[in-house]
Amino acid sequence: MSALGAIFTRELRLAFAGGGGPAGPAAFNLAALALAPLAIGPDAETLQAAGPGVIAFAALLATLQPAERIFSEDASDGTLELYALSPVGLALSVFMKTLAFILAVFWTTPLLAFVGGLAYGMDVTSAFVLALGLGFAAPGLAFIAAFAGALAAGLKRAGLLIALIAAPLQVPLLVFAAGAGRAAMDGTGLEGPNLMMALAGSLAALALAPFGAAAALKARLE
Amino acid sequence: MWSYFANPERFDRLARALLPWCWGVAAALFAIGLPWALYFSPGDYQQSDTVRIMYVHVPAAWLAMFAYAGLGGASFVYFIWRHNLADLAARAIAPAGAVFAFICLATGALWGRPMWGAWWVWDARLTSMLVLFLLYLGYMALRGAIEDEKLSARAGAILAMAGLINLPIIKFSVDWWNTLHQGASVFRFDGPTIDPSQLWPLAIMALGFTVLYLAFVLTQMRAMIMERRAEALERRRERRLELEAEL
């Protein structure tokens, strides 16, 4: 357990010391939210209707942004070799590392979703449901992005590759998180099931993605 | 059985024996199926002649999905048993599957314009086919980006298996999201709801597409085996020239 704790605290410290904590992805998320209305137009009704979708999509893009650096540095300075040799095993190490990274970086996602929802003209309850949905979905989205990051670590144009690999796999989480917000807004009564599906998808990604990422990293080490 | 044909030499002999049959049977099926589907079969009472697009559209859709199952299966075999041929199969299947997905999307758009009044609608089936197309593109991009052949094979296999696990979830989520496309009318529990006069040409076209796909994949695999052999010969020749120069 202490080994896992050490990985966890190391990753937290790294995220805040060198990576600036949530600053990068949060700024990216915010910029996407601020630019979308400029493209869509100022019509209040259109913006409100597009709100949940645009906000969920901005959150998805923000998870892709730091995916490249999650593993590339650890792959180049030998940390991953140590993780692979440790009694904990690579899959569990990868899980702990990514979890710490997500907690450090993506705790802003629900907050931004809530504020964004209000700014796009959603009522408070719907904005809260959307924020909850993205709070459920964000860890799963980030784990899928991390899996793609593990596959592309150290390659040329890794960022492009990560987006192309991760985006299709992230579709279900996007559908359910945005769907929860829309259902709350339209009063269809489907926000409950949408939230549950977002959480289920996220937990499934949490359970499976570390094994995929560990297998990809192991292939690189051999 | 896997291991018996895992030998490239043996596989090559098998493929060489099978290939003329594949091409021949595909040509024969298309010779019957194309005129039947495009000319002799009756038009639909609502869609008239546009229904003929279906004879290309539906087999392409089936094969795009079937090929992804093949890609996932070959990747699994490669990942567990490390048979090189399984990796060659995966590499050969991916572009074929991507092309079928693209044909499905393109013919669907051509059909949608007169029937639904739009080239594209954000319907569940269309969208999941588009996502499948993206999965193929991502797989090929990843394979292309990694120079080391072993690493490329293993990373590709991991991605293909992840896609295979995720595909039903994507399908479900997109179905939940929106559905306008007509339901299944051939593979149903209560038997097909499509008339035999259209079912038969459809079946022949589907079979023709499948055999054509097999022929493509086998030809591509043979080409890759020969490419490898040529590279090995080239290396050996270079080494001999170096040795001679030293002497």
XYZ file of C-alpha atoms in Angstrom:
469
model
C 0.000 0.000 0.000
C 2.837 2.373 0.826
C 4.249 1.927 -2.676
C 0.899 2.924 -4.172
C 0.712 5.854 -1.753
C 4.172 6.959 -2.836
C 3.188 6.849 -6.516
C 0.037 8.792 -5.662
C 1.807 11.580 -3.761
C 4.624 11.771 -6.316
C 2.124 12.299 -9.093
C 0.191 14.919 -7.111
C 3.405 16.820 -6.389
C 4.535 16.609 -10.012
C 1.167 17.802 -11.266
C 1.283 20.892 -9.084
C 5.032 21.581 -9.211
C 5.931 21.246 -12.877
C 2.547 20.970 -14.539
C 0.815 23.914 -12.916
C -1.951 21.721 -11.507
C -5.249 22.188 -13.294
C -4.194 25.453 -14.937
C -3.462 24.234 -18.473
C -6.500 22.059 -19.191
C -8.823 24.391 -17.247
C -7.671 27.369 -19.300
C -8.141 25.312 -22.446
C -11.633 24.288 -21.316
C -12.504 27.897 -20.503
C -11.193 29.164 -23.846
C -13.312 26.600 -25.700
C -16.381 27.647 -23.697
C -15.706 31.326 -24.366
C -15.112 30.920 -28.102
C -18.092 28.693 -28.913
C -20.750 31.440 -28.528
C -18.670 33.679 -30.797
C -18.976 30.989 -33.459
C -22.597 30.017 -32.744
C -23.952 33.558 -32.448
C -25.407 35.504 -29.521
C -29.007 34.263 -29.846
C -29.952 33.279 -26.269
C -32.276 30.422 -27.211
C -29.764 28.766 -29.539
C -27.015 29.099 -26.961
C -29.172 27.576 -24.258
C -30.084 24.639 -26.504
C -26.449 24.102 -27.494
C -25.185 24.620 -23.932
C -24.952 21.079 -22.526
C -23.400 19.758 -25.735
C -20.825 22.516 -26.115
C -19.863 22.319 -22.430
C -19.483 18.526 -22.479
C -17.492 18.728 -25.705
C -15.185 21.393 -24.252
C -14.581 19.138 -21.233
C -13.736 16.238 -23.570
C -11.230 18.361 -25.492
C -9.633 19.428 -22.217
C -8.987 15.771 -21.284
C -7.133 15.239 -24.575
C -4.893 18.257 -24.042
C -2.542 16.913 -21.302
C -2.774 13.223 -22.349
C 0.533 13.325 -24.183
C 2.616 14.264 -21.173
C 1.102 11.776 -18.682
C 3.482 8.985 -19.725
C 6.039 10.489 -22.088
C 8.333 11.872 -19.377
C 8.142 8.769 -17.214
C 8.897 6.698 -20.289
C 11.992 8.685 -21.166
C 13.569 9.007 -17.684
C 13.176 5.353 -16.664
C 10.427 5.769 -14.053
C 8.205 3.346 -15.922
C 10.895 0.650 -15.766
C 10.929 1.013 -11.985
C 7.153 0.796 -11.866
C 7.232 -2.319 -14.028
C 9.818 -3.946 -11.718
C 8.023 -2.979 -8.513
C 5.999 -5.675 -6.689
C 2.858 -3.589 -7.276
C 2.984 -4.238 -11.015
C 2.618 -1.866 -13.912
C -1.189 -1.919 -14.257
C -1.842 -0.891 -10.657
C 0.933 1.719 -10.794
C -0.569 3.164 -13.963
C -3.995 3.226 -12.306
C -2.678 5.069 -9.238
C -0.620 7.472 -11.311
C -3.494 8.374 -13.631
C -5.954 8.668 -10.746
C -3.696 11.139 -8.938
C -3.177 13.048 -12.155
C -6.927 13.291 -12.722
C -7.658 14.380 -9.159
C -5.006 17.081 -9.432
C -5.973 18.321 -12.876
C -9.639 17.675 -13.595
C -11.346 18.692 -10.343
C -12.128 21.940 -12.144
C -14.245 20.241 -14.837
C -17.558 20.135 -12.891
C -17.029 23.686 -11.641
C -16.431 24.985 -15.149
C -19.455 23.021 -16.373
C -21.677 24.592 -13.718
C -20.494 28.142 -14.366
C -20.577 27.542 -18.116
C -24.122 26.190 -17.876
C -25.290 29.358 -16.141
C -23.436 31.505 -18.677
C -25.160 29.660 -21.539
C -28.547 30.424 -19.966
C -29.357 27.036 -18.382
C -31.353 27.084 -15.145
C -29.506 26.269 -11.909
C -30.842 22.713 -11.555
C -29.960 21.735 -15.131
C -26.523 23.298 -14.824
C -25.997 21.318 -11.624
C -27.108 18.065 -13.282
C -24.757 18.738 -16.193
C -21.916 19.466 -13.761
C -22.676 16.213 -11.928
C -22.733 14.302 -15.218
C -19.359 15.715 -16.234
C -18.012 15.052 -12.735
C -18.955 11.398 -13.300
C -17.692 11.285 -16.880
C -14.439 13.246 -16.541
C -12.396 10.463 -14.848
C -13.461 7.996 -17.539
C -12.737 10.475 -20.329
C -9.316 11.172 -18.833
C -8.536 7.463 -18.389
C -9.353 6.791 -22.040
C -7.174 9.756 -23.032
C -4.393 8.356 -20.833
C -4.724 4.968 -22.573
C -4.322 6.712 -25.924
C -1.398 8.643 -24.443
C 0.272 5.379 -23.421
C -0.106 4.021 -26.964
C 1.332 7.190 -28.518
C 3.978 8.019 -25.880
C 7.177 9.269 -27.467
C 5.912 9.241 -31.048
C 6.095 12.142 -33.462
C 2.833 14.091 -33.650
C 1.561 12.170 -30.615
C -1.046 14.832 -29.888
C -2.840 14.334 -33.194
C -2.678 10.588 -32.814
C -4.116 10.710 -29.285
C -7.107 12.747 -30.451
C -7.796 10.330 -33.306
C -7.461 7.236 -31.085
C -9.305 8.491 -28.010
C -12.208 10.393 -29.564
C -14.190 7.384 -30.865
C -13.709 5.526 -27.584
C -14.975 8.538 -25.633
C -18.270 8.745 -27.548
C -20.461 6.939 -24.955
C -19.321 9.140 -22.058
C -19.901 12.286 -24.096
C -23.395 11.115 -25.054
C -24.470 10.351 -21.485
C -22.888 13.369 -19.760
C -24.334 15.869 -22.235
C -27.557 13.835 -22.343
C -28.032 14.277 -18.589
C -27.813 18.058 -18.932
C -30.176 18.152 -21.893
C -32.681 15.839 -20.222
C -32.740 18.053 -17.119
C -33.261 21.107 -19.302
C -35.993 19.586 -21.488
C -37.768 17.977 -18.549
C -37.889 14.515 -20.142
C -37.131 12.871 -16.803
C -34.228 10.899 -18.289
C -31.465 12.662 -16.356
C -31.298 9.872 -13.763
C -30.561 7.058 -16.240
C -28.163 9.296 -18.178
C -26.221 10.079 -15.001
C -26.099 6.391 -14.051
C -24.837 5.439 -17.515
C -22.172 8.159 -17.402
C -21.000 6.849 -14.031
C -21.071 3.235 -15.220
C -19.092 4.071 -18.366
C -16.593 6.010 -16.320
C -16.106 3.153 -13.835
C -15.680 0.677 -16.689
C -12.971 2.898 -18.176
C -11.318 3.153 -14.758
C -11.278 -0.637 -14.480
C -10.114 -1.487 -18.016
C -7.981 1.389 -19.295
C -5.068 0.824 -16.825
C -4.585 -2.716 -18.176
C -4.585 -1.443 -21.755
C -2.209 1.375 -20.920
C 0.089 -0.970 -18.956
C 0.176 -3.440 -21.859
C 1.053 -0.618 -24.267
C 3.819 0.670 -21.997
C 5.176 -2.829 -21.413
C 5.446 -3.373 -25.164
C 7.598 -0.240 -25.269
C 9.879 -1.424 -22.449
C 10.696 -4.811 -23.993
C -4.474 -25.538 -36.369
C -3.351 -21.939 -35.733
C 0.217 -23.051 -35.513
C 0.018 -25.221 -38.613
C -0.757 -22.256 -40.843
C 1.345 -19.820 -38.815
C 4.261 -20.877 -40.981
C 4.462 -18.217 -43.737
C 5.648 -20.817 -46.260
C 2.615 -23.036 -45.663
C 0.254 -20.071 -45.564
C 1.644 -18.840 -48.844
C 0.967 -22.176 -50.500
C -2.586 -22.221 -49.117
C -3.246 -18.641 -50.179
C -1.874 -19.290 -53.650
C -4.215 -22.251 -54.028
C -7.230 -20.343 -52.656
C -6.800 -17.007 -54.406
C -7.813 -17.919 -57.990
C -10.955 -19.510 -56.528
C -11.720 -16.409 -54.468
C -11.361 -14.045 -57.419
C -13.287 -16.450 -59.693
C -16.179 -16.989 -57.305
C -16.381 -13.249 -56.556
C -16.467 -12.453 -60.285
C -19.168 -15.077 -60.885
C -21.298 -13.835 -57.976
C -21.047 -10.251 -59.193
C -21.826 -11.351 -62.769
C -25.105 -12.773 -61.481
C -25.776 -10.389 -58.619
C -25.077 -7.012 -60.216
C -27.480 -7.291 -63.183
C -30.092 -8.961 -60.967
C -29.843 -6.301 -58.269
C -29.442 -3.269 -60.499
C -31.779 -4.224 -63.367
C -33.971 -7.321 -63.017
C -35.086 -7.083 -59.404
C -38.291 -5.096 -58.837
C -38.106 -1.512 -57.608
C -39.646 -0.648 -54.269
C -43.267 0.555 -54.250
C -42.232 3.643 -52.306
C -38.573 4.112 -53.175
C -38.722 2.894 -56.812
C -35.180 2.593 -58.239
C -33.308 4.183 -55.342
C -33.801 0.922 -53.451
C -31.055 -0.548 -55.658
C -28.465 1.424 -53.692
C -29.246 -0.996 -50.873
C -27.597 -3.871 -52.758
C -24.240 -2.132 -52.344
C -24.942 -0.262 -49.135
C -26.052 -3.175 -46.954
C -23.250 -5.635 -47.871
C -20.706 -2.842 -47.337
C -22.150 -2.140 -43.894
C -22.070 -5.836 -42.953
C -18.504 -6.199 -44.129
C -17.324 -3.059 -42.348
C -18.548 -4.601 -39.081
C -17.434 -8.140 -39.951
C -13.967 -6.829 -40.826
C -13.670 -5.095 -37.462
C -14.491 -8.379 -35.761
C -11.760 -9.929 -37.917
C -9.337 -7.169 -36.984
C -10.092 -7.676 -33.289
C -9.819 -11.474 -33.597
C -6.518 -11.350 -35.480
C -5.175 -8.832 -32.950
C -6.198 -11.115 -30.092
C -4.442 -14.095 -31.695
C -1.339 -11.983 -32.277
C -1.375 -10.594 -28.755
C -1.655 -14.017 -27.075
C 0.322 -16.332 -29.379
C 2.528 -13.801 -31.180
C 1.925 -15.347 -34.579
C 3.305 -12.936 -37.132
C 0.699 -13.936 -39.676
C -2.084 -12.792 -37.384
C -0.486 -9.361 -37.345
C -0.201 -9.385 -41.137
C -3.891 -10.296 -41.290
C -4.791 -7.387 -38.996
C -2.718 -5.010 -41.087
C -4.354 -6.266 -44.277
C -7.901 -6.183 -42.881
C -7.822 -2.579 -41.591
C -7.735 -0.707 -44.918
C -10.294 -3.097 -46.441
C -12.655 -2.503 -43.513
C -12.133 1.256 -43.705
C -12.981 1.242 -47.405
C -16.164 -0.752 -46.792
C -17.172 1.659 -44.018
C -16.557 4.553 -46.387
C -18.590 2.903 -49.174
C -21.389 2.348 -46.680
C -21.363 6.002 -45.620
C -21.111 7.337 -49.184
C -23.903 5.159 -50.613
C -25.989 5.952 -47.536
C -25.616 9.659 -48.264
C -26.609 9.135 -51.914
C -29.688 7.241 -50.759
C -30.544 9.661 -47.963
C -30.711 12.691 -50.245
C -33.808 11.575 -52.243
C -35.372 9.503 -49.425
C -34.879 11.582 -46.279
C -34.220 14.877 -48.055
C -30.756 15.215 -46.555
C -27.275 13.915 -47.409
C -26.615 13.233 -43.787
C -28.742 12.976 -40.669
C -27.392 12.430 -37.169
C -29.064 9.107 -36.755
C -27.801 6.325 -34.499
C -26.791 3.843 -37.191
C -25.130 6.445 -39.387
C -23.233 7.851 -36.460
C -22.011 4.505 -35.194
C -20.794 3.654 -38.715
C -18.960 6.985 -38.756
C -17.378 6.153 -35.388
C -16.379 2.733 -36.746
C -14.735 4.492 -39.696
C -12.842 6.712 -37.219
C -11.733 3.611 -35.271
C -10.250 2.188 -38.474
C -8.507 5.495 -39.219
C -7.087 5.684 -35.683
C -5.787 2.110 -35.960
C -4.104 2.772 -39.292
C -2.652 6.087 -38.083
C -1.158 4.408 -35.008
C 0.322 1.581 -37.080
C 1.758 4.104 -39.502
C 3.277 6.289 -36.774
C 5.364 3.555 -35.095
C 8.436 2.578 -37.053
C 9.492 -0.419 -34.965
C 7.590 -3.330 -36.474
C 7.115 -5.384 -33.278
C 6.012 -2.393 -31.240
C 3.662 -1.262 -33.996
C 2.101 -4.726 -34.069
C 1.595 -4.894 -30.297
C 0.305 -1.336 -29.893
C -2.049 -1.895 -32.816
C -3.314 -5.141 -31.299
C -4.025 -3.448 -27.960
C -5.918 -0.615 -29.662
C -7.936 -2.982 -31.865
C -8.969 -5.063 -28.829
C -9.939 -1.931 -26.890
C -12.064 -0.861 -29.843
C -13.694 -4.280 -29.964
C -14.679 -4.058 -26.282
C -15.954 -0.523 -26.713
C -17.862 -1.043 -29.959
C -21.049 -2.501 -28.384
C -21.059 0.295 -25.800
C -20.723 2.914 -28.523
C -23.518 1.212 -30.437
C -25.757 1.207 -27.366
C -25.024 4.793 -26.378
C -25.660 6.089 -29.873
C -28.909 4.104 -30.124
C -29.986 5.700 -26.885
C -29.024 9.052 -28.305
C -31.123 9.052 -31.470
C -32.778 6.642 -33.886
C -34.265 7.407 -37.290
C -32.777 4.655 -39.471
C -35.131 1.796 -40.230
C -34.786 -1.262 -38.014
C -33.212 -4.515 -39.141
C -35.209 -6.265 -41.845
C -33.068 -9.286 -42.736
C -31.684 -10.757 -39.495
C -34.733 -10.873 -37.232
C -36.147 -13.429 -34.827
C -39.422 -13.664 -36.776
C -37.701 -14.124 -40.149
C -36.801 -11.520 -42.779
C -39.427 -8.894 -43.639
C -37.874 -8.208 -47.018
C -39.478 -9.774 -50.126
C -37.692 -12.829 -51.638
C -37.396 -11.011 -55.003
C -35.088 -8.550 -53.260
C -33.641 -10.876 -50.630
C -32.024 -13.184 -53.190
C -30.038 -10.561 -55.108
C -29.086 -9.009 -51.766
C -27.812 -12.360 -50.510
C -25.795 -12.938 -53.694
C -24.316 -9.442 -53.546
C -23.444 -9.882 -49.868
C -21.722 -13.188 -50.613
C -19.896 -11.625 -53.565
C -18.656 -8.760 -51.372
C -17.490 -11.220 -48.718
C -15.499 -13.351 -51.151
C -14.045 -10.209 -52.721
C -12.997 -9.065 -49.252
C -11.298 -12.410 -48.592
C -9.478 -12.122 -51.912
C -8.302 -8.597 -51.047
C -7.042 -9.617 -47.612
C -5.257 -12.765 -48.823
C -3.620 -10.892 -51.711
C -2.482 -8.128 -49.388
C -1.095 -10.650 -46.893
C 0.833 -12.439 -49.640
C 2.201 -9.129 -50.841
C 3.403 -8.306 -47.327
C 5.054 -11.707 -46.911
C 6.856 -11.252 -50.214
C 7.867 -7.730 -49.237
C 9.469 -9.077 -46.077
C 11.258 -11.794 -47.989
C 12.528 -9.242 -50.501
C 13.838 -7.069 -47.684
C 15.620 -10.033 -46.113
C 17.220 -10.901 -49.465
C 18.239 -7.296 -49.974
C 19.924 -7.228 -46.553
C 21.727 -10.470 -47.267
C 22.988 -9.128 -50.587
C 24.267 -5.958 -48.934
C 26.098 -7.969 -46.298
C 27.716 -10.105 -48.978
C 28.828 -7.032 -50.892
C 30.331 -5.618 -47.688
C 32.191 -8.863 -47.051
C 33.508 -8.933 -50.604
C 34.663 -5.343 -50.300
C 36.553 -6.246 -47.127
C 38.257 -9.149 -48.837
